[in-house]
GROMACS .gro file of C-alpha atoms in nm:
model
  119
    1GLN     CA    1   1.247  16.702   9.091
    2VAL     CA    2   1.279  16.763   8.719
    3GLN     CA    3   1.544  16.950   8.531
    4LEU     CA    4   1.543  17.064   8.168
    5VAL     CA    5   1.895  17.157   8.058
    6GLU     CA    6   1.936  17.336   7.730
    7SER     CA    7   2.251  17.381   7.523
    8GLY     CA    8   2.357  17.495   7.173
    9GLY     CA    9   2.272  17.862   7.166
   10GLY     CA   10   2.513  18.128   7.048
   11LEU     CA   11   2.593  18.394   6.793
   12VAL     CA   12   2.554  18.312   6.424
   13GLN     CA   13   2.548  18.514   6.105
   14PRO     CA   14   2.233  18.542   5.894
   15GLY     CA   15   2.189  18.227   5.685
   16GLY     CA   16   2.376  18.020   5.936
   17SER     CA   17   2.268  17.722   6.140
   18LEU     CA   18   2.251  17.618   6.504
   19ARG     CA   19   2.130  17.309   6.683
   20LEU     CA   20   1.971  17.331   7.025
   21SER     CA   21   1.940  17.040   7.261
   22CYS     CA   22   1.736  16.998   7.578
   23ALA     CA   23   1.766  16.701   7.814
   24ALA     CA   24   1.505  16.621   8.075
   25SER     CA   25   1.613  16.439   8.384
   26GLY     CA   26   1.461  16.348   8.720
   27SER     CA   27   1.187  16.119   8.843
   28ILE     CA   28   0.992  16.129   8.515
   29SER     CA   29   0.721  15.869   8.464
   30SER     CA   30   0.599  15.972   8.123
   31LEU     CA   31   0.712  16.242   7.888
   32PHE     CA   32   0.447  16.379   7.655
   33PHE     CA   33   0.491  16.692   7.446
   34MET     CA   34   0.833  16.852   7.427
   35GLY     CA   35   0.886  17.180   7.256
   36TRP     CA   36   1.077  17.505   7.204
   37TYR     CA   37   0.953  17.857   7.267
   38ARG     CA   38   1.133  18.185   7.219
   39GLN     CA   39   1.112  18.535   7.351
   40ALA     CA   40   1.256  18.837   7.172
   41PRO     CA   41   1.327  19.159   7.359
   42GLY     CA   42   1.005  19.341   7.435
   43LYS     CA   43   0.791  19.061   7.294
   44GLN     CA   44   0.580  18.783   7.440
   45ARG     CA   45   0.707  18.430   7.456
   46GLU     CA   46   0.594  18.236   7.150
   47LEU     CA   47   0.584  17.875   7.035
   48VAL     CA   48   0.851  17.778   6.787
   49ALA     CA   49   0.793  17.402   6.751
   50ARG     CA   50   0.678  17.112   6.951
   51ILE     CA   51   0.668  16.733   6.916
   52SER     CA   52   0.462  16.461   7.071
   53SER     CA   53   0.593  16.137   7.215
   54SER     CA   54   0.490  15.964   6.893
   55GLY     CA   55   0.669  16.213   6.677
   56SER     CA   56   0.392  16.441   6.560
   57THR     CA   57   0.511  16.795   6.504
   58ASN     CA   58   0.383  17.142   6.463
   59TYR     CA   59   0.573  17.463   6.388
   60ALA     CA   60   0.521  17.834   6.394
   61ASP     CA   61   0.457  17.966   6.044
   62SER     CA   62   0.768  18.183   6.066
   63VAL     CA   63   1.000  17.882   6.098
   64LYS     CA   64   0.835  17.625   5.870
   65GLY     CA   65   1.080  17.492   5.619
   66ARG     CA   66   1.383  17.619   5.813
   67PHE     CA   67   1.362  17.456   6.152
   68THR     CA   68   1.324  17.093   6.234
   69ILE     CA   69   1.233  16.952   6.575
   70SER     CA   70   1.314  16.596   6.674
   71ARG     CA   71   1.345  16.388   6.991
   72ASP     CA   72   1.518  16.088   7.134
   73ASN     CA   73   1.275  15.921   7.369
   74ALA     CA   74   1.541  15.692   7.512
   75LYS     CA   75   1.740  15.992   7.622
   76ASN     CA   76   1.440  16.222   7.712
   77THR     CA   77   1.599  16.479   7.484
   78VAL     CA   78   1.457  16.715   7.226
   79TYR     CA   79   1.645  16.889   6.951
   80LEU     CA   80   1.582  17.195   6.734
   81GLN     CA   81   1.788  17.218   6.414
   82MET     CA   82   1.772  17.580   6.294
   83ASN     CA   83   1.887  17.656   5.935
   84SER     CA   84   1.873  17.972   5.728
   85LEU     CA   85   1.863  18.177   6.038
   86LYS     CA   86   1.735  18.535   6.022
   87PRO     CA   87   1.793  18.834   6.249
   88GLU     CA   88   1.428  18.807   6.360
   89ASP     CA   89   1.502  18.458   6.500
   90THR     CA   90   1.707  18.630   6.773
   91GLY     CA   91   1.587  18.566   7.126
   92VAL     CA   92   1.605  18.350   7.432
   93TYR     CA   93   1.493  17.992   7.346
   94TYR     CA   94   1.323  17.796   7.617
   95CYS     CA   95   1.266  17.420   7.630
   96ASN     CA   96   0.930  17.305   7.753
   97ALA     CA   97   0.801  16.957   7.854
   98ASP     CA   98   0.475  16.810   7.959
   99LEU     CA   99   0.530  16.514   8.186
  100THR     CA  100   0.414  16.313   8.483
  101ILE     CA  101   0.594  16.221   8.801
  102ALA     CA  102   0.395  15.921   8.932
  103THR     CA  103   0.042  16.039   8.873
  104SER     CA  104   0.112  16.404   8.900
  105TRP     CA  105   0.119  16.605   8.572
  106GLY     CA  106   0.339  16.909   8.530
  107ASP     CA  107   0.453  17.166   8.274
  108TYR     CA  108   0.823  17.234   8.305
  109TRP     CA  109   1.063  17.489   8.157
  110GLY     CA  110   1.435  17.510   8.095
  111GLN     CA  111   1.646  17.814   8.202
  112GLY     CA  112   1.672  17.942   7.841
  113THR     CA  113   1.953  17.970   7.592
  114GLN     CA  114   2.033  18.283   7.397
  115VAL     CA  115   2.030  18.275   7.016
  116THR     CA  116   2.159  18.583   6.839
  117VAL     CA  117   2.155  18.617   6.463
  118SER     CA  118   2.364  18.910   6.351
  119SER     CA  119   2.631  19.005   6.107
   0.00000   0.00000   0.00000
């Protein structure tokens, strides 16, 4: 059993900042990619950023230069620092992790945390 628990969402004014956290727990053997996706109302879920176990990152073009993804491998935790937030960043942000339990690979999702950027 694996759980991804997100925290840090909320309401912020345009230009503000938020930091999201996601901790993975359970019988995890290896944790590979961790990432953040978001889904705005009426839109498909999209990749925001992801990071490999070695620290390689990739970002959606819309967040480059504003968002920073990082991870603490010792804590099985991934972070998303979001600066210069815009109203179009509003949505439910989901944590995602690729991992193995023993020899079984799986793709896991958190429950989502709401981010609202509005004045």
